[in-house]
Tab-separated table of C-alpha atoms in Angstrom:
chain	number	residue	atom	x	y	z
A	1	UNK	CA	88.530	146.249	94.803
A	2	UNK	CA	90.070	149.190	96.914
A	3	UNK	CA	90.957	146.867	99.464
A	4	UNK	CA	92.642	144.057	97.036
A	5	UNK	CA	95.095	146.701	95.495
A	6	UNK	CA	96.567	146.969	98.672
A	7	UNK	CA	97.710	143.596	99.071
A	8	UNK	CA	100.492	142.177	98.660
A	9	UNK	CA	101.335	140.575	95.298
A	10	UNK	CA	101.569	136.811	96.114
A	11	UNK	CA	97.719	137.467	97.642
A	12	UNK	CA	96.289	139.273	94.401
A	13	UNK	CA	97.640	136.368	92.286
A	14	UNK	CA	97.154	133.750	94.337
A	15	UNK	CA	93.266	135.019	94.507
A	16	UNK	CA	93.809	135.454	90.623
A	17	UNK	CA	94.509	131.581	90.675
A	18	UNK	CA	91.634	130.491	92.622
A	19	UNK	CA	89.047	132.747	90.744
A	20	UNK	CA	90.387	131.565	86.951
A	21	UNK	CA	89.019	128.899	85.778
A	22	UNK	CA	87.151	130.743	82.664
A	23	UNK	CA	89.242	130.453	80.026
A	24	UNK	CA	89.980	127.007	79.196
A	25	UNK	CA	88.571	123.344	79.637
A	26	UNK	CA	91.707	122.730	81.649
A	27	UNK	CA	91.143	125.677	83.904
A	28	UNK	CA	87.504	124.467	84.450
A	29	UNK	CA	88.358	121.323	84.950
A	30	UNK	CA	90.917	122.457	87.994
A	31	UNK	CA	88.718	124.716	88.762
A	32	UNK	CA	86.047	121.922	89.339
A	33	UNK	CA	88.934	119.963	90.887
A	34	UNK	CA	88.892	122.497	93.565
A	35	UNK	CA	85.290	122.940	93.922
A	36	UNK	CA	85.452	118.882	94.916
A	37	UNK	CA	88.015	119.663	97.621
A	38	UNK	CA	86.766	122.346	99.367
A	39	UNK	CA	83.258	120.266	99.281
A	40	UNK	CA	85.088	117.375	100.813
A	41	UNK	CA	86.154	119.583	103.512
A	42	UNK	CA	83.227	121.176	104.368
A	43	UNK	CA	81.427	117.954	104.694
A	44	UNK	CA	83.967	116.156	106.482
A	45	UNK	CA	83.953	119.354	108.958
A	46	UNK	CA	80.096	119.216	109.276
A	47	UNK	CA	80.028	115.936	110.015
A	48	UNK	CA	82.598	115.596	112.634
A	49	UNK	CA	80.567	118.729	114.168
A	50	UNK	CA	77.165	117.253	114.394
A	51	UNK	CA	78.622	113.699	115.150
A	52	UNK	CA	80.492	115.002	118.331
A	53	UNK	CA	77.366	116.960	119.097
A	54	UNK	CA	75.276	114.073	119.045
A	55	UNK	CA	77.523	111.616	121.075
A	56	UNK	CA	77.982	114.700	123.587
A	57	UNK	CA	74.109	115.774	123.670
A	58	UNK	CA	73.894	111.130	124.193
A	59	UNK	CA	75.958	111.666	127.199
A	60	UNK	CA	74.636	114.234	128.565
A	61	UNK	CA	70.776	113.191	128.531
A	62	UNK	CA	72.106	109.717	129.857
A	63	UNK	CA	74.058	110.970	132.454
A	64	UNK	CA	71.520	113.685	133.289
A	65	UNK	CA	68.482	111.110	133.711
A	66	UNK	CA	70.970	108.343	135.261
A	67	UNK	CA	71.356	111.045	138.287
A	68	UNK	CA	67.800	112.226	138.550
A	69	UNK	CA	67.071	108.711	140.043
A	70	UNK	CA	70.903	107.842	141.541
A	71	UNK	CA	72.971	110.007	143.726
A	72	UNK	CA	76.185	111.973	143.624
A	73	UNK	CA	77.737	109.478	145.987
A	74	UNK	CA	77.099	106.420	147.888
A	75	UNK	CA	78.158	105.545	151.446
A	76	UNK	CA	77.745	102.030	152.082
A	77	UNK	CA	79.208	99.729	155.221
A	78	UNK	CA	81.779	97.029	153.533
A	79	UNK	CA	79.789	94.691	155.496
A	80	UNK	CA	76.134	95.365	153.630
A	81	UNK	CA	74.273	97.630	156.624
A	82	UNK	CA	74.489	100.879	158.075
A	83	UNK	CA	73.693	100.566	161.970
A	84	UNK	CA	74.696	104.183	162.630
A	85	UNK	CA	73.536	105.541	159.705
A	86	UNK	CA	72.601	108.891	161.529
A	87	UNK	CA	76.102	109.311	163.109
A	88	UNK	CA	77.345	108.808	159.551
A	89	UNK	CA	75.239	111.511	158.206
A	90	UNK	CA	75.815	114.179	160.601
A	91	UNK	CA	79.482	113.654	159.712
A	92	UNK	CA	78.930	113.882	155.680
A	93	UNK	CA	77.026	116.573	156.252
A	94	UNK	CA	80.019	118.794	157.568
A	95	UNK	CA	81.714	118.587	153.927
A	96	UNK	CA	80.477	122.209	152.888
A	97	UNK	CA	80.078	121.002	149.494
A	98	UNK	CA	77.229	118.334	150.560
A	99	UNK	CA	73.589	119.431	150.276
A	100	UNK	CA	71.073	116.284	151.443
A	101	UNK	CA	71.874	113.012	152.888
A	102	UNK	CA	68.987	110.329	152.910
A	103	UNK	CA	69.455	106.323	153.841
A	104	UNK	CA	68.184	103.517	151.744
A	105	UNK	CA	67.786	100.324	151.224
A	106	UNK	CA	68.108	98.284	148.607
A	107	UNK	CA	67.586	94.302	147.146
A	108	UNK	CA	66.740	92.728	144.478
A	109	UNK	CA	63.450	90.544	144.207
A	110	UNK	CA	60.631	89.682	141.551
A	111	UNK	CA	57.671	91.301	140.867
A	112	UNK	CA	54.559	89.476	139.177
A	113	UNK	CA	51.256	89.900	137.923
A	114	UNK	CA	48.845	87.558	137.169
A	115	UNK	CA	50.738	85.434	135.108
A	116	UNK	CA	53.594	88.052	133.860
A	117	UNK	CA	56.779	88.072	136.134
A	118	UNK	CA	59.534	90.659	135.754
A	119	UNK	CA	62.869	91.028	137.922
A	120	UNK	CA	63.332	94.580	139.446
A	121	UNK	CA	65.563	96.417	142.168
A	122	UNK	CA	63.460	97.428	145.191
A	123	UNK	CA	64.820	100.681	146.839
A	124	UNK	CA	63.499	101.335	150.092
A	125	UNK	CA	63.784	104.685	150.746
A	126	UNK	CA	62.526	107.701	153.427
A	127	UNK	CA	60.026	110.200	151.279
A	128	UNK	CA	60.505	113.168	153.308
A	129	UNK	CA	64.383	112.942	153.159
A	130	UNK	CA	64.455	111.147	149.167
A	131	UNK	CA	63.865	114.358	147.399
A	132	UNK	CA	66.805	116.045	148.914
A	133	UNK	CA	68.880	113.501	146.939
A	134	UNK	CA	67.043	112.557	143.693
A	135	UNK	CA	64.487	114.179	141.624
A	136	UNK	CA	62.372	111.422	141.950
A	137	UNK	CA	59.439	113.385	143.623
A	138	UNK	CA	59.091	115.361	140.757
A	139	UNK	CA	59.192	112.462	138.191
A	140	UNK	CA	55.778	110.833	139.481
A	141	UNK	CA	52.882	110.352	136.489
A	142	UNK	CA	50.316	109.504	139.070
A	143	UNK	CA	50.905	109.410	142.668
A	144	UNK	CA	53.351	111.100	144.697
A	145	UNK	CA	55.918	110.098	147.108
A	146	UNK	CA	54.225	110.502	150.201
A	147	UNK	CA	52.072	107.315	149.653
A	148	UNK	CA	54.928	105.328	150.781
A	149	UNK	CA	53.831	105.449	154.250
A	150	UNK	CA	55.375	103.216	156.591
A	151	UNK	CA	53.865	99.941	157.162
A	152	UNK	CA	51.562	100.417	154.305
A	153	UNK	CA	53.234	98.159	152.068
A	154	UNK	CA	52.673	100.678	149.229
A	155	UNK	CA	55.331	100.543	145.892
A	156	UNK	CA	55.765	103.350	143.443
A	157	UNK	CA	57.021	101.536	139.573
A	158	UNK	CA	58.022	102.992	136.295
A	159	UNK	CA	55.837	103.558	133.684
A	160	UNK	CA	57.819	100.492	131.489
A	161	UNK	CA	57.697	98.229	134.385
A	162	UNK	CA	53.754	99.268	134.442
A	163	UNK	CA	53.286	99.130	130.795
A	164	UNK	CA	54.604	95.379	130.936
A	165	UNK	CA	52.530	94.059	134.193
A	166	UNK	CA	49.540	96.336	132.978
A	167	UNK	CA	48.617	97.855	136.133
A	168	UNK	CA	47.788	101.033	137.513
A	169	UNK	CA	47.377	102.823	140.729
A	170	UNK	CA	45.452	100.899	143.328
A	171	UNK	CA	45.928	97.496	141.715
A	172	UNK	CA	48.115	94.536	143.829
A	173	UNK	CA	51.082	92.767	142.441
A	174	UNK	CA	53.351	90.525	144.509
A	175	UNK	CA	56.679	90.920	145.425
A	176	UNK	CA	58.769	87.739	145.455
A	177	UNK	CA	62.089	87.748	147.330
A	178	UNK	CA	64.836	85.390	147.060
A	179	UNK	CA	65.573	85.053	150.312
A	180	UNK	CA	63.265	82.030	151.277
A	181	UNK	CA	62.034	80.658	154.674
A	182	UNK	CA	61.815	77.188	155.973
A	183	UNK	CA	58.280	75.753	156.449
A	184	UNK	CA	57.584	71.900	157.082
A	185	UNK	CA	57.263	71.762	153.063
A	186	UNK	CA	60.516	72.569	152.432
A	187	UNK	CA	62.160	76.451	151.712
A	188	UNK	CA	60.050	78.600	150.195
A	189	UNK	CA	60.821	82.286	148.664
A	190	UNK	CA	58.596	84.837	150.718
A	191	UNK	CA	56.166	86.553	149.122
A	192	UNK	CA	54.276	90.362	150.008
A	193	UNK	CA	51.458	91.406	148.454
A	194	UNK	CA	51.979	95.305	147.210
A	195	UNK	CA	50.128	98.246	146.512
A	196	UNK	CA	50.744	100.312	143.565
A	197	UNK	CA	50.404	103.801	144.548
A	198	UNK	CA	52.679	105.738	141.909
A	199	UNK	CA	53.777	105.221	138.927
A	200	UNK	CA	57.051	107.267	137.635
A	201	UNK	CA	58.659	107.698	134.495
A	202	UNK	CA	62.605	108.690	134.848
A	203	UNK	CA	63.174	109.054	130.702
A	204	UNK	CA	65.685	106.358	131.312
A	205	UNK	CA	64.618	103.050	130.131
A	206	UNK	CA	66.320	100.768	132.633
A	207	UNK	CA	65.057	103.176	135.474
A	208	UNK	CA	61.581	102.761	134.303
A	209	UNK	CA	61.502	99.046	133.411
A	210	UNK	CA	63.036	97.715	136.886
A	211	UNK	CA	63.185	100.051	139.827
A	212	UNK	CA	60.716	99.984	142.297
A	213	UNK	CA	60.625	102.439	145.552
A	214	UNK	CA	59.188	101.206	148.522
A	215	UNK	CA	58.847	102.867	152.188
A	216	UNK	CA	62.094	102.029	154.046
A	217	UNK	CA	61.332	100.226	157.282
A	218	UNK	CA	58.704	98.088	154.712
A	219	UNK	CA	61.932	96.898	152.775
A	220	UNK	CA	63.697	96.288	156.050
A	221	UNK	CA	60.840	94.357	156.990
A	222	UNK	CA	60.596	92.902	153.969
A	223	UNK	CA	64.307	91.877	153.808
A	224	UNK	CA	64.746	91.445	157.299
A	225	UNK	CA	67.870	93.616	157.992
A	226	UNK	CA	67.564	96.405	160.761
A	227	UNK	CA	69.741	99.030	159.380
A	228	UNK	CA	69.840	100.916	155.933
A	229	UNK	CA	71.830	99.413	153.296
A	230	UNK	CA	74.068	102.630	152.790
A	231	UNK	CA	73.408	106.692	152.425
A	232	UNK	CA	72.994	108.277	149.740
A	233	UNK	CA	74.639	111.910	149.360
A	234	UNK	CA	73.691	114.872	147.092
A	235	UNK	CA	76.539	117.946	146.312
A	236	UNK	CA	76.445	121.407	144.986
A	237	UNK	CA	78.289	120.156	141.764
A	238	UNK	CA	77.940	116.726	139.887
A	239	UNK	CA	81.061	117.165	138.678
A	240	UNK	CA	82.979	117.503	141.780
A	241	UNK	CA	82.286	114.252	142.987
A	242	UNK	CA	85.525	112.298	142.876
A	243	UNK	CA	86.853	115.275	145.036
A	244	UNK	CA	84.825	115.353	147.356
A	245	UNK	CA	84.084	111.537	147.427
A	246	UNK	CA	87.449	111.121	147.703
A	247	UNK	CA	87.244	113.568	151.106
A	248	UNK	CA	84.564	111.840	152.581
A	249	UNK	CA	86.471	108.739	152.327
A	250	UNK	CA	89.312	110.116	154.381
A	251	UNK	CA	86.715	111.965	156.963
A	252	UNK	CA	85.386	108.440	157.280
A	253	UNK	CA	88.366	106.340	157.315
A	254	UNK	CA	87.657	104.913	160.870
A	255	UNK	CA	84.696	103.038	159.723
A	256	UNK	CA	84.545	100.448	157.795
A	257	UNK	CA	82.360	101.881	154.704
A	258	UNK	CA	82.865	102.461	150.729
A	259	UNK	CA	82.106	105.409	149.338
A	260	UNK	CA	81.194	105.551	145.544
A	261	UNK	CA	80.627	108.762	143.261
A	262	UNK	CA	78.165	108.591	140.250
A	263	UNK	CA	80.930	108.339	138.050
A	264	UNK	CA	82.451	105.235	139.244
A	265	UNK	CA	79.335	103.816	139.600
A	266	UNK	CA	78.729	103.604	135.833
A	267	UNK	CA	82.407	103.754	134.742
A	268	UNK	CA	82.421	101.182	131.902
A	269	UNK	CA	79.518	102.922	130.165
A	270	UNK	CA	80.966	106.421	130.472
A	271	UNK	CA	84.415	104.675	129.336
A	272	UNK	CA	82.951	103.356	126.548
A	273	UNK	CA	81.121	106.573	124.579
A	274	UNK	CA	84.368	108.372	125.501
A	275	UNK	CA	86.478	106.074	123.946
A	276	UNK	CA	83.595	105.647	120.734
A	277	UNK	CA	83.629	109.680	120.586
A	278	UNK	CA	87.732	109.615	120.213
A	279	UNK	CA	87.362	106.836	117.799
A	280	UNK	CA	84.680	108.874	115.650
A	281	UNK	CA	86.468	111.709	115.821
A	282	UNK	CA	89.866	109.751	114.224
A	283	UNK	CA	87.314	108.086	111.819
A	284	UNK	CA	85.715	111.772	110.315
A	285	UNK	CA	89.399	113.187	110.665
A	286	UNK	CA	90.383	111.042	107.555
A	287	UNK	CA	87.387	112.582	105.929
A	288	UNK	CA	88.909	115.772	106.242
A	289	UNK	CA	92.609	114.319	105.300
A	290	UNK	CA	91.204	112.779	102.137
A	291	UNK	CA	89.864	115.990	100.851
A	292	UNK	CA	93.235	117.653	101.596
A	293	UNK	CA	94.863	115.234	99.498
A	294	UNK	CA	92.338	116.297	96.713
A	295	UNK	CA	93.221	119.664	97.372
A	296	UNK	CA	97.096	118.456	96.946
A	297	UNK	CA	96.314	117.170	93.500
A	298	UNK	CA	94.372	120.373	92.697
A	299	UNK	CA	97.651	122.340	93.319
A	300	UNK	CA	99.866	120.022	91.675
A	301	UNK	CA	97.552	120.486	88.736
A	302	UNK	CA	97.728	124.016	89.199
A	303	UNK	CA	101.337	124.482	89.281
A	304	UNK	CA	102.229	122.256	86.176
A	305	UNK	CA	99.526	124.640	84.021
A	306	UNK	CA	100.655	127.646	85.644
A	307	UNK	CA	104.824	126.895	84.754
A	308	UNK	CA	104.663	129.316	81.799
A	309	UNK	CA	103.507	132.154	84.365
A	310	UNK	CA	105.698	131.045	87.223
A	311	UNK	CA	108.508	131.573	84.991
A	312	UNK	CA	107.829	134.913	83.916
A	313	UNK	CA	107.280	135.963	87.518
A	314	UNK	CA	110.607	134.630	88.181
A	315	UNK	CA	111.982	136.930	85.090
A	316	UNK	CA	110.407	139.822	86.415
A	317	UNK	CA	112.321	139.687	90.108
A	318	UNK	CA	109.665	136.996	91.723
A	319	UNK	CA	111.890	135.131	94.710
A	320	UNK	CA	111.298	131.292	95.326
A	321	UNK	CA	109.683	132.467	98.397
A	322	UNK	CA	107.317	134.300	96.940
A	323	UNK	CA	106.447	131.875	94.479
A	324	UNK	CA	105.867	129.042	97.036
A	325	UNK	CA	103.734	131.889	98.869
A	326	UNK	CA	101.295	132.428	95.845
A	327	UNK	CA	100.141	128.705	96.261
A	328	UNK	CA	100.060	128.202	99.864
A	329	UNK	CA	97.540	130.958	99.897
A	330	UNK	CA	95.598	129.853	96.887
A	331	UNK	CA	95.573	126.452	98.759
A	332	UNK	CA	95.660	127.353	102.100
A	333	UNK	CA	92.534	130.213	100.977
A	334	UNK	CA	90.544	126.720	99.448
A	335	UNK	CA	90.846	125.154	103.220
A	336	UNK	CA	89.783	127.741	104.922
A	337	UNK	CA	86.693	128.723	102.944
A	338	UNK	CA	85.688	124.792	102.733
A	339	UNK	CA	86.002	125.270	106.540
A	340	UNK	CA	84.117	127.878	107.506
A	341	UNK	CA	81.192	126.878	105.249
A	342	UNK	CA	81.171	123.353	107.219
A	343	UNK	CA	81.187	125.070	110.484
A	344	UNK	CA	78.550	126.859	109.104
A	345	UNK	CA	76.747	124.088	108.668
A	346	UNK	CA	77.274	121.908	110.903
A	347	UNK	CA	76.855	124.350	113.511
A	348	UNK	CA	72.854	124.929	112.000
A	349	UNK	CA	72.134	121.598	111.937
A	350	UNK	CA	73.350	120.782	115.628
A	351	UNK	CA	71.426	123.402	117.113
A	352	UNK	CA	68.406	122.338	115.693
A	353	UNK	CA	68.893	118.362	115.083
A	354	UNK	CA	65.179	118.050	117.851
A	355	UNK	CA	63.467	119.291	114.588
A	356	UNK	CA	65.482	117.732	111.995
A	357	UNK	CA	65.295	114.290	112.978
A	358	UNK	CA	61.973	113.823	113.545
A	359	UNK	CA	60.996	115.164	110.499
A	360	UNK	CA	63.358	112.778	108.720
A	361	UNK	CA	62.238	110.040	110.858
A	362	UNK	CA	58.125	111.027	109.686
A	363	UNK	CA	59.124	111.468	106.453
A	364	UNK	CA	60.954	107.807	105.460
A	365	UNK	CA	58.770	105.926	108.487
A	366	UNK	CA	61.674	104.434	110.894
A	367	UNK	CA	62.715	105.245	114.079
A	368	UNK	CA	66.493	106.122	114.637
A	369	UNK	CA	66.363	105.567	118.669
A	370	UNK	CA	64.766	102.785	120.046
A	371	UNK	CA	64.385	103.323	123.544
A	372	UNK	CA	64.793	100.171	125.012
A	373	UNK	CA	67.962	99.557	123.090
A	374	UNK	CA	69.652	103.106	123.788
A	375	UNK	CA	67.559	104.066	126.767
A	376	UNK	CA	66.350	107.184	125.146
A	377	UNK	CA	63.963	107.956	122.448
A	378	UNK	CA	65.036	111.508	121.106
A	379	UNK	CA	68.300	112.393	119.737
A	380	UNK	CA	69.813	115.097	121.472
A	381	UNK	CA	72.705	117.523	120.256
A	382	UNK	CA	74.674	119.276	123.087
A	383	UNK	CA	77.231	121.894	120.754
A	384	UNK	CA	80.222	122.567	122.575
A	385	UNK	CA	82.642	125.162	121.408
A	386	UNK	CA	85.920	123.493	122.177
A	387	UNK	CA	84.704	120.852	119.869
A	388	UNK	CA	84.354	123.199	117.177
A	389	UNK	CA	87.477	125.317	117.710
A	390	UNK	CA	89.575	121.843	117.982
A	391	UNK	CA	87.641	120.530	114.202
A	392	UNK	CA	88.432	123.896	112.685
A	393	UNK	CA	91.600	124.403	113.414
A	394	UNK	CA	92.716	121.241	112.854
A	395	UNK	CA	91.093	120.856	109.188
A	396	UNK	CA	92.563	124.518	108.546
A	397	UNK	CA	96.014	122.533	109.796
A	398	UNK	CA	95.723	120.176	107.347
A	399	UNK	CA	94.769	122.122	104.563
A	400	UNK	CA	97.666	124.550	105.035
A	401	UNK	CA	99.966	121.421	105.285
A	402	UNK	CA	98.546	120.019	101.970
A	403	UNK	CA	99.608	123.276	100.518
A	404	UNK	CA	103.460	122.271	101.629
A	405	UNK	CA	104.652	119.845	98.834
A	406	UNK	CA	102.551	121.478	95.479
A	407	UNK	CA	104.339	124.837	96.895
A	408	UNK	CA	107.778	123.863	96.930
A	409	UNK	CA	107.740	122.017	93.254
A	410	UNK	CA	106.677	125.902	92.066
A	411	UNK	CA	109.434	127.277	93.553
A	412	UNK	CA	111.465	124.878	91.986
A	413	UNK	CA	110.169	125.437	88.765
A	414	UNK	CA	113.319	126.613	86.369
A	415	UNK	CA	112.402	129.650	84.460
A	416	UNK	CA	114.306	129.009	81.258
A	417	UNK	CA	112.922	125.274	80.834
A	418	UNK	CA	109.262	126.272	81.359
A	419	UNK	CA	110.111	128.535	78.347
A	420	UNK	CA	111.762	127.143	75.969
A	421	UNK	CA	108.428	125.796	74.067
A	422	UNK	CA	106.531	128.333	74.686
């Protein structure tokens, strides 16, 4: 109590204001008013937290498990094949910021099984150099990357892709490619018997369900090129790869290749939950806004029963000023508090929305992510605090500029009218 008599008048009765409520029905019932309001804030603060948290946390798992399979960059010739894919190398590897180079190739075919078929990507790719660009190697259920020996026609699949052709290491499926070949009966598509030697499971559904990795000078064989279809390149930083893709492209400008970082590589899908998390965060926004206009009709409220004692303030030496200050705090005080209790708790529930959610999912029976519609199962939460700073301070904006209008009719309140039937 100490520390309230030192403040300034407009702050003890503007926390007066916004502690009555006692008295009278029509006190509770602003009173209760203002309860809503700050409740509408909070929520609408919550919300946007854990929302943005979610669609962050989405985009980061994607993006994570996207480049545990693909690379920083590409390097491919505009003409489909790398002949002097070593020459090319050597010179991407003098880019300081470049950590692993490996070659690849890469087609599309079919893969069946008895009588199930499924369309997949073949990558053929070198095992001892691979891991210094993906984290394939470490992503193998049974098996390992070393199998793919050359000329042994072995194939490593996801665990979808396995799942759907049920098979299992050491059992043969055939490997159909478009590319056919004239015989006396006409063109046929060749066909290679495969295999399986691993099976790996990326955590990204369209990774499992249709990539296959195959030795390299199989797939050549298989596709009948004689040079890697492009190089793949690994850097210190993921998210330095439009730099340093774009300074590749200029140490390479005398040959005739494309080079491609992650992030243009899946553009429209990064595009997209950027553009969704802008939208979302507009959408909760007018949460927020509505709950200030509650709190504008709380103050309004608040003024109109509180005349009698604006106008003895005003008798006693009160300024307009300080009048209009009294309610900005007691308004500006409800925005604030409704603020900090939905950072509160939306900050609690991001953190720990990998327990939440699957207890909500056990307890009503449904499942929120289906993976093979958005490519993860789990949903993650990734809290970051520029998020929160921008939510707070702009809900504490709008509450302070809900304050604006209720605090200038009080000012303008004449002393002698609010009076006269009193």
């Amino acid at each position: 109590m100490k520390i309230f008599s030192n403040l300034p008048f407009e702050w003890l009765v503007g926390l007066r204001y916004i502690r009555s409520g006692k008295r009278s029905g029509r006190n509770r019932f602003i009173s209760f008013i203002s309860l809503i309001s700050m409740t509408g804030i909070a929520l609408g603060v919550a919300a946007l937290i854990i929302v943005l948290s979610v669609m962050n946390g989405f985009q980061k798992e994607v993006r994570d498990r996207m480049l545990s399979v693909l690379p920083h960059i590409e390097v491919q010739d505009v003409f489909g094949s790398l002949p002097n894919w070593q020459k090319t190398a050597a010179t991407v590897r003098e880019n300081p910021e470049v950590t692993g180079t490996a070659p690849y190739v890469i087609g599309q075919a079919l893969v069946t099984r008895n009588d199930l078929m499924r369309g997949v990507i073949v990558r053929g790719i070198e095992p001892q150099e691979e891991p210094s660009v993906s984290e394939i190697a470490r992503q193998f259920k049974f098996g390992k990357l070393g199998d793919l020996k050359p000329g042994s026609f072995n194939i490593a699949i996801g665990k979808e892709l396995a799942r759907v052709l049920r098979i299992g290491p050491g059992d043969k499926l055939t490997v159909v490619i478009p590319q056919g070949q004239v015989t006396p009966a006409g063109v046929l598509p060749r066909l290679k018997q495969f295999t399986v030697t691993g099976i790996f499971e990326a955590g990204h559904f369209e990774f499992d369900s249709t990539l296959a990795f195959v030795n390299m000078e199989d797939t050549m064989r298989m596709f009948r090129t004689n040079s890697p279809t492009g190089l793949r390149v690994q850097i210190k930083d993921m998210h330095e790869a439009p730099q340093v893709a774009h300074e590749l492209s200029l140490l390479l400008s005398d040959d005739d290749v494309i080079v491609r970082d992650w992030s243009k590589q899946n553009r429209n899908w990064f595009a997209a939950v950027q553009t969704e998390k802008k939208m979302m965060f507009i959408i909760l926004m007018l949460i927020i806004a509505v709950a200030t206009f509650n709190l504008v009709s709380t103050l309004v409220m608040t003024v109109t029963e509180k005349q009698a004692d604006i106008a003895i303030l005003r008798t006693l030496g009160a300024s307009p000023r300080s009048i209009m200050k009294i309610f900005m705090i007691q308004g500006a005080l409800a925005g604030i508090f409704g603020t900090l209790i939905g950072t509160g708790f939306g900050i609690l529930v991001a953190v720990n929305i990998d327990v939440i959610m699957p207890f909500i999912e056990r307890l009503f029976g449904f499942q929120l992510l289906p993976k093979d519609i958005y490519l993860i199962s789990s949903l993650p939460s990734d809290l970051q605090w520029k998020d929160v700073l921008l939510i707070g301070g702009s809900s504490i904006v709008l509450s302070f500029l809900a304050t604006l209008y209720p605090s200038w009719s009080a000012a303008k309140v004449n002393p002698a009218e609010a009076l006269r039937y009193e």
